[in-house]
């Protein structure tokens, strides 16, 4: 996409977008110079970020597969990001070929790319909505038209709650989601965690994210994430760095090192 095409679609190529920075970390091509500059600044602070986001996507695949094997055949992926490899519908369809997936994102570039890619796919929808208005998001006609909340559903909130700084808003998001879930439903979450890095390093990591349209990156740790899962059973192995969550192939678990003093992306699956 050229800058000119972007502007005509309501996309601002000069303000870094967290969706496009993430695409850059993953080695994708849907990003502009401003995104790459901000992402490169973050890579300077946290050189392991590229590996972490790859592990985040691998976690997402394992979690979706597990949930689909539990019989869930409808997925609501909030803050879905730009289409990449192993999108939720591709993983889910290997287990449940008729699974329905609604992708929701606030960023217009996600909508334009997602719609172009999934136009002819009868099992997927792409919706533009803001998770900070969870009641509106859940009542969106395209969400309600596809997802039957009287049956189990899996809601994904991966690598995106850290873009909401206000604790009260995060509480409201989880409360609104929980209220819609019937037993057998799942919530799949990943979240940035700063570990015990110094205040200077935290500040340096914040700087590139302050340039983006979401305005910052908020760290939350296992205790806070557990609080947000109140009323849900957190599946084994609990809240751990994404690479350590049921690693594939089985057996690798013995070698997994969990060091919560280091920055990482934490992952969990909660079941209602
Ligand atoms: N969920 C994907 C994953 O884990 O691979 C993509 C994560 S990407 C880092 C975060 C996504 O959250 C971006 O696409 C961004 O546009 C979206 N996002 C940020 N704030 C949002 C909001 N308030 N409502 C909906 N989506 C939002």
mmCIF file of N, CA, C and O in Angstrom, residues 122-176:
data_model
loop_
_atom_site.group_PDB
_atom_site.id
_atom_site.type_symbol
_atom_site.label_atom_id
_atom_site.label_comp_id
_atom_site.label_asym_id
_atom_site.label_seq_id
_atom_site.Cartn_x
_atom_site.Cartn_y
_atom_site.Cartn_z
ATOM 1 N N UNK A 122 -17.095 -17.416 3.881
ATOM 2 C CA UNK A 122 -18.417 -17.311 4.527
ATOM 3 C C UNK A 122 -18.364 -17.501 6.042
ATOM 4 O O UNK A 122 -19.344 -17.247 6.723
ATOM 5 N N UNK A 123 -17.211 -17.941 6.553
ATOM 6 C CA UNK A 123 -17.135 -18.244 7.990
ATOM 7 C C UNK A 123 -16.509 -17.121 8.807
ATOM 8 O O UNK A 123 -16.361 -17.249 10.017
ATOM 9 N N UNK A 124 -16.102 -16.035 8.133
ATOM 10 C CA UNK A 124 -15.426 -14.970 8.877
ATOM 11 C C UNK A 124 -16.074 -13.614 8.610
ATOM 12 O O UNK A 124 -16.643 -13.390 7.543
ATOM 13 N N UNK A 125 -15.968 -12.719 9.597
ATOM 14 C CA UNK A 125 -16.374 -11.327 9.433
ATOM 15 C C UNK A 125 -15.294 -10.438 10.019
ATOM 16 O O UNK A 125 -14.568 -10.871 10.923
ATOM 17 N N UNK A 126 -15.215 -9.229 9.528
ATOM 18 C CA UNK A 126 -14.245 -8.267 10.058
ATOM 19 C C UNK A 126 -15.030 -7.011 10.437
ATOM 20 O O UNK A 126 -15.781 -6.478 9.622
ATOM 21 N N UNK A 127 -14.865 -6.579 11.673
ATOM 22 C CA UNK A 127 -15.689 -5.494 12.209
ATOM 23 C C UNK A 127 -14.766 -4.422 12.785
ATOM 24 O O UNK A 127 -13.773 -4.743 13.435
ATOM 25 N N UNK A 128 -15.120 -3.158 12.562
ATOM 26 C CA UNK A 128 -14.355 -2.079 13.202
ATOM 27 C C UNK A 128 -15.084 -1.652 14.466
ATOM 28 O O UNK A 128 -16.246 -1.234 14.412
ATOM 29 N N UNK A 129 -14.424 -1.784 15.592
ATOM 30 C CA UNK A 129 -15.031 -1.371 16.868
ATOM 31 C C UNK A 129 -13.922 -1.135 17.881
ATOM 32 O O UNK A 129 -12.787 -1.601 17.707
ATOM 33 N N UNK A 130 -14.290 -0.432 18.938
ATOM 34 C CA UNK A 130 -13.333 -0.052 19.982
ATOM 35 C C UNK A 130 -13.618 -0.881 21.230
ATOM 36 O O UNK A 130 -14.709 -0.800 21.793
ATOM 37 N N UNK A 131 -12.633 -1.652 21.662
ATOM 38 C CA UNK A 131 -12.879 -2.514 22.833
ATOM 39 C C UNK A 131 -13.115 -1.709 24.107
ATOM 40 O O UNK A 131 -13.602 -2.243 25.089
ATOM 41 N N UNK A 132 -12.744 -0.411 24.087
ATOM 42 C CA UNK A 132 -12.979 0.392 25.294
ATOM 43 C C UNK A 132 -14.459 0.716 25.467
ATOM 44 O O UNK A 132 -14.862 1.279 26.466
ATOM 45 N N UNK A 133 -15.262 0.339 24.448
ATOM 46 C CA UNK A 133 -16.728 0.428 24.542
ATOM 47 C C UNK A 133 -17.251 -0.998 24.411
ATOM 48 O O UNK A 133 -17.895 -1.349 23.413
ATOM 49 N N UNK A 134 -16.980 -1.861 25.395
ATOM 50 C CA UNK A 134 -17.251 -3.291 25.201
ATOM 51 C C UNK A 134 -18.727 -3.621 25.000
ATOM 52 O O UNK A 134 -19.050 -4.531 24.245
ATOM 53 N N UNK A 135 -19.601 -2.846 25.630
ATOM 54 C CA UNK A 135 -21.030 -3.160 25.479
ATOM 55 C C UNK A 135 -21.455 -2.940 24.026
ATOM 56 O O UNK A 135 -22.171 -3.760 23.445
ATOM 57 N N UNK A 136 -20.968 -1.823 23.436
ATOM 58 C CA UNK A 136 -21.298 -1.538 22.034
ATOM 59 C C UNK A 136 -20.685 -2.591 21.115
ATOM 60 O O UNK A 136 -21.320 -3.060 20.163
ATOM 61 N N UNK A 137 -19.434 -2.966 21.417
ATOM 62 C CA UNK A 137 -18.736 -3.952 20.586
ATOM 63 C C UNK A 137 -19.523 -5.277 20.583
ATOM 64 O O UNK A 137 -19.790 -5.853 19.526
ATOM 65 N N UNK A 138 -19.913 -5.729 21.778
ATOM 66 C CA UNK A 138 -20.588 -7.036 21.867
ATOM 67 C C UNK A 138 -21.979 -6.991 21.241
ATOM 68 O O UNK A 138 -22.507 -8.022 20.830
ATOM 69 N N UNK A 139 -22.565 -5.781 21.189
ATOM 70 C CA UNK A 139 -23.913 -5.663 20.609
ATOM 71 C C UNK A 139 -23.855 -5.248 19.134
ATOM 72 O O UNK A 139 -24.889 -5.022 18.515
ATOM 73 N N UNK A 140 -22.654 -5.158 18.576
ATOM 74 C CA UNK A 140 -22.517 -4.767 17.164
ATOM 75 C C UNK A 140 -23.289 -5.764 16.304
ATOM 76 O O UNK A 140 -23.161 -6.981 16.499
ATOM 77 N N UNK A 141 -24.091 -5.263 15.341
ATOM 78 C CA UNK A 141 -24.928 -6.194 14.560
ATOM 79 C C UNK A 141 -24.137 -7.319 13.896
ATOM 80 O O UNK A 141 -24.610 -8.453 13.845
ATOM 81 N N UNK A 142 -22.922 -7.023 13.402
ATOM 82 C CA UNK A 142 -22.147 -8.085 12.737
ATOM 83 C C UNK A 142 -21.593 -9.088 13.739
ATOM 84 O O UNK A 142 -21.355 -10.239 13.401
ATOM 85 N N UNK A 143 -21.377 -8.638 14.979
ATOM 86 C CA UNK A 143 -20.918 -9.572 16.021
ATOM 87 C C UNK A 143 -22.103 -10.450 16.415
ATOM 88 O O UNK A 143 -22.024 -11.690 16.390
ATOM 89 N N UNK A 144 -23.215 -9.810 16.719
ATOM 90 C CA UNK A 144 -24.391 -10.578 17.155
ATOM 91 C C UNK A 144 -24.954 -11.442 16.025
ATOM 92 O O UNK A 144 -25.572 -12.473 16.280
ATOM 93 N N UNK A 145 -24.710 -11.008 14.766
ATOM 94 C CA UNK A 145 -25.215 -11.777 13.627
ATOM 95 C C UNK A 145 -24.455 -13.085 13.430
ATOM 96 O O UNK A 145 -24.971 -14.034 12.840
ATOM 97 N N UNK A 146 -23.235 -13.136 13.921
ATOM 98 C CA UNK A 146 -22.396 -14.326 13.689
ATOM 99 C C UNK A 146 -22.253 -15.152 14.964
ATOM 100 O O UNK A 146 -22.308 -16.378 14.940
ATOM 101 N N UNK A 147 -22.048 -14.456 16.086
ATOM 102 C CA UNK A 147 -21.778 -15.167 17.345
ATOM 103 C C UNK A 147 -23.097 -15.378 18.090
ATOM 104 O O UNK A 147 -23.841 -14.426 18.336
ATOM 105 N N UNK A 148 -23.350 -16.619 18.442
ATOM 106 C CA UNK A 148 -24.547 -16.960 19.223
ATOM 107 C C UNK A 148 -24.096 -17.095 20.678
ATOM 108 O O UNK A 148 -23.496 -18.108 21.060
ATOM 109 N N UNK A 149 -24.384 -16.059 21.470
ATOM 110 C CA UNK A 149 -23.872 -16.043 22.846
ATOM 111 C C UNK A 149 -24.636 -16.999 23.769
ATOM 112 O O UNK A 149 -24.307 -17.101 24.936
ATOM 113 N N UNK A 150 -25.640 -17.704 23.236
ATOM 114 C CA UNK A 150 -26.294 -18.726 24.076
ATOM 115 C C UNK A 150 -25.504 -20.039 24.010
ATOM 116 O O UNK A 150 -25.833 -21.000 24.694
ATOM 117 N N UNK A 151 -24.475 -20.080 23.137
ATOM 118 C CA UNK A 151 -23.604 -21.267 23.044
ATOM 119 C C UNK A 151 -22.184 -20.853 23.420
ATOM 120 O O UNK A 151 -21.848 -19.669 23.355
ATOM 121 N N UNK A 152 -21.308 -21.827 23.779
ATOM 122 C CA UNK A 152 -19.942 -21.456 24.146
ATOM 123 C C UNK A 152 -19.210 -20.708 23.031
ATOM 124 O O UNK A 152 -19.369 -21.013 21.844
ATOM 125 N N UNK A 153 -18.450 -19.732 23.439
ATOM 126 C CA UNK A 153 -17.679 -18.919 22.498
ATOM 127 C C UNK A 153 -16.278 -18.727 23.087
ATOM 128 O O UNK A 153 -16.112 -18.788 24.314
ATOM 129 N N UNK A 154 -15.307 -18.529 22.239
ATOM 130 C CA UNK A 154 -13.967 -18.164 22.727
ATOM 131 C C UNK A 154 -13.714 -16.710 22.368
ATOM 132 O O UNK A 154 -13.872 -16.322 21.204
ATOM 133 N N UNK A 155 -13.366 -15.918 23.365
ATOM 134 C CA UNK A 155 -13.036 -14.512 23.140
ATOM 135 C C UNK A 155 -11.525 -14.362 23.267
ATOM 136 O O UNK A 155 -10.942 -14.767 24.280
ATOM 137 N N UNK A 156 -10.896 -13.818 22.230
ATOM 138 C CA UNK A 156 -9.447 -13.591 22.282
ATOM 139 C C UNK A 156 -9.161 -12.121 22.542
ATOM 140 O O UNK A 156 -9.746 -11.242 21.877
ATOM 141 N N UNK A 157 -8.279 -11.881 23.479
ATOM 142 C CA UNK A 157 -7.787 -10.524 23.773
ATOM 143 C C UNK A 157 -6.269 -10.679 23.839
ATOM 144 O O UNK A 157 -5.682 -10.724 24.910
ATOM 145 N N UNK A 158 -5.644 -10.852 22.667
ATOM 146 C CA UNK A 158 -4.215 -11.154 22.724
ATOM 147 C C UNK A 158 -3.403 -9.936 22.300
ATOM 148 O O UNK A 158 -3.694 -9.299 21.287
ATOM 149 N N UNK A 159 -2.401 -9.647 23.105
ATOM 150 C CA UNK A 159 -1.477 -8.528 22.879
ATOM 151 C C UNK A 159 -2.229 -7.235 22.621
ATOM 152 O O UNK A 159 -1.888 -6.482 21.704
ATOM 153 N N UNK A 160 -3.279 -6.997 23.388
ATOM 154 C CA UNK A 160 -3.989 -5.740 23.162
ATOM 155 C C UNK A 160 -4.508 -5.049 24.408
ATOM 156 O O UNK A 160 -4.617 -3.828 24.404
ATOM 157 N N UNK A 161 -4.748 -5.756 25.505
ATOM 158 C CA UNK A 161 -5.226 -5.047 26.706
ATOM 159 C C UNK A 161 -4.165 -4.082 27.228
ATOM 160 O O UNK A 161 -4.483 -3.114 27.913
ATOM 161 N N UNK A 162 -2.883 -4.348 26.910
ATOM 162 C CA UNK A 162 -1.827 -3.427 27.368
ATOM 163 C C UNK A 162 -1.892 -2.080 26.660
ATOM 164 O O UNK A 162 -1.159 -1.172 26.999
ATOM 165 N N UNK A 163 -2.793 -1.955 25.668
ATOM 166 C CA UNK A 163 -2.987 -0.650 25.046
ATOM 167 C C UNK A 163 -4.109 0.138 25.719
ATOM 168 O O UNK A 163 -4.510 1.188 25.231
ATOM 169 N N UNK A 164 -4.619 -0.399 26.815
ATOM 170 C CA UNK A 164 -5.629 0.319 27.607
ATOM 171 C C UNK A 164 -4.999 0.625 28.974
ATOM 172 O O UNK A 164 -4.830 -0.273 29.803
ATOM 173 N N UNK A 165 -4.634 1.895 29.229
ATOM 174 C CA UNK A 165 -3.945 2.208 30.483
ATOM 175 C C UNK A 165 -4.872 2.228 31.698
ATOM 176 O O UNK A 165 -4.439 1.918 32.804
ATOM 177 N N UNK A 166 -6.143 2.571 31.497
ATOM 178 C CA UNK A 166 -7.022 2.777 32.657
ATOM 179 C C UNK A 166 -7.498 1.436 33.210
ATOM 180 O O UNK A 166 -8.172 0.673 32.508
ATOM 181 N N UNK A 167 -7.184 1.190 34.496
ATOM 182 C CA UNK A 167 -7.574 -0.089 35.110
ATOM 183 C C UNK A 167 -9.093 -0.263 35.109
ATOM 184 O O UNK A 167 -9.604 -1.363 34.904
ATOM 185 N N UNK A 168 -9.816 0.842 35.341
ATOM 186 C CA UNK A 168 -11.284 0.732 35.409
ATOM 187 C C UNK A 168 -11.852 0.300 34.057
ATOM 188 O O UNK A 168 -12.833 -0.455 33.995
ATOM 189 N N UNK A 169 -11.221 0.750 32.984
ATOM 190 C CA UNK A 169 -11.720 0.379 31.648
ATOM 191 C C UNK A 169 -11.431 -1.105 31.384
ATOM 192 O O UNK A 169 -12.278 -1.840 30.860
ATOM 193 N N UNK A 170 -10.251 -1.545 31.790
ATOM 194 C CA UNK A 170 -9.910 -2.967 31.606
ATOM 195 C C UNK A 170 -10.891 -3.833 32.414
ATOM 196 O O UNK A 170 -11.388 -4.852 31.925
ATOM 197 N N UNK A 171 -11.188 -3.407 33.638
ATOM 198 C CA UNK A 171 -12.183 -4.143 34.448
ATOM 199 C C UNK A 171 -13.519 -4.219 33.711
ATOM 200 O O UNK A 171 -14.162 -5.265 33.668
ATOM 201 N N UNK A 172 -13.898 -3.072 33.134
ATOM 202 C CA UNK A 172 -15.205 -3.030 32.461
ATOM 203 C C UNK A 172 -15.235 -3.957 31.237
ATOM 204 O O UNK A 172 -16.231 -4.627 30.973
ATOM 205 N N UNK A 173 -14.117 -4.022 30.523
ATOM 206 C CA UNK A 173 -14.044 -4.888 29.336
ATOM 207 C C UNK A 173 -14.269 -6.345 29.758
ATOM 208 O O UNK A 173 -15.096 -7.060 29.193
ATOM 209 N N UNK A 174 -13.545 -6.760 30.801
ATOM 210 C CA UNK A 174 -13.656 -8.169 31.223
ATOM 211 C C UNK A 174 -15.024 -8.471 31.817
ATOM 212 O O UNK A 174 -15.576 -9.554 31.599
ATOM 213 N N UNK A 175 -15.584 -7.506 32.543
ATOM 214 C CA UNK A 175 -16.914 -7.726 33.129
ATOM 215 C C UNK A 175 -17.950 -7.893 32.020
ATOM 216 O O UNK A 175 -18.769 -8.818 32.048
ATOM 217 N N UNK A 176 -17.880 -6.991 31.027
ATOM 218 C CA UNK A 176 -18.867 -7.052 29.935
ATOM 219 C C UNK A 176 -18.755 -8.381 29.190
ATOM 220 O O UNK A 176 -19.771 -8.999 28.841
#
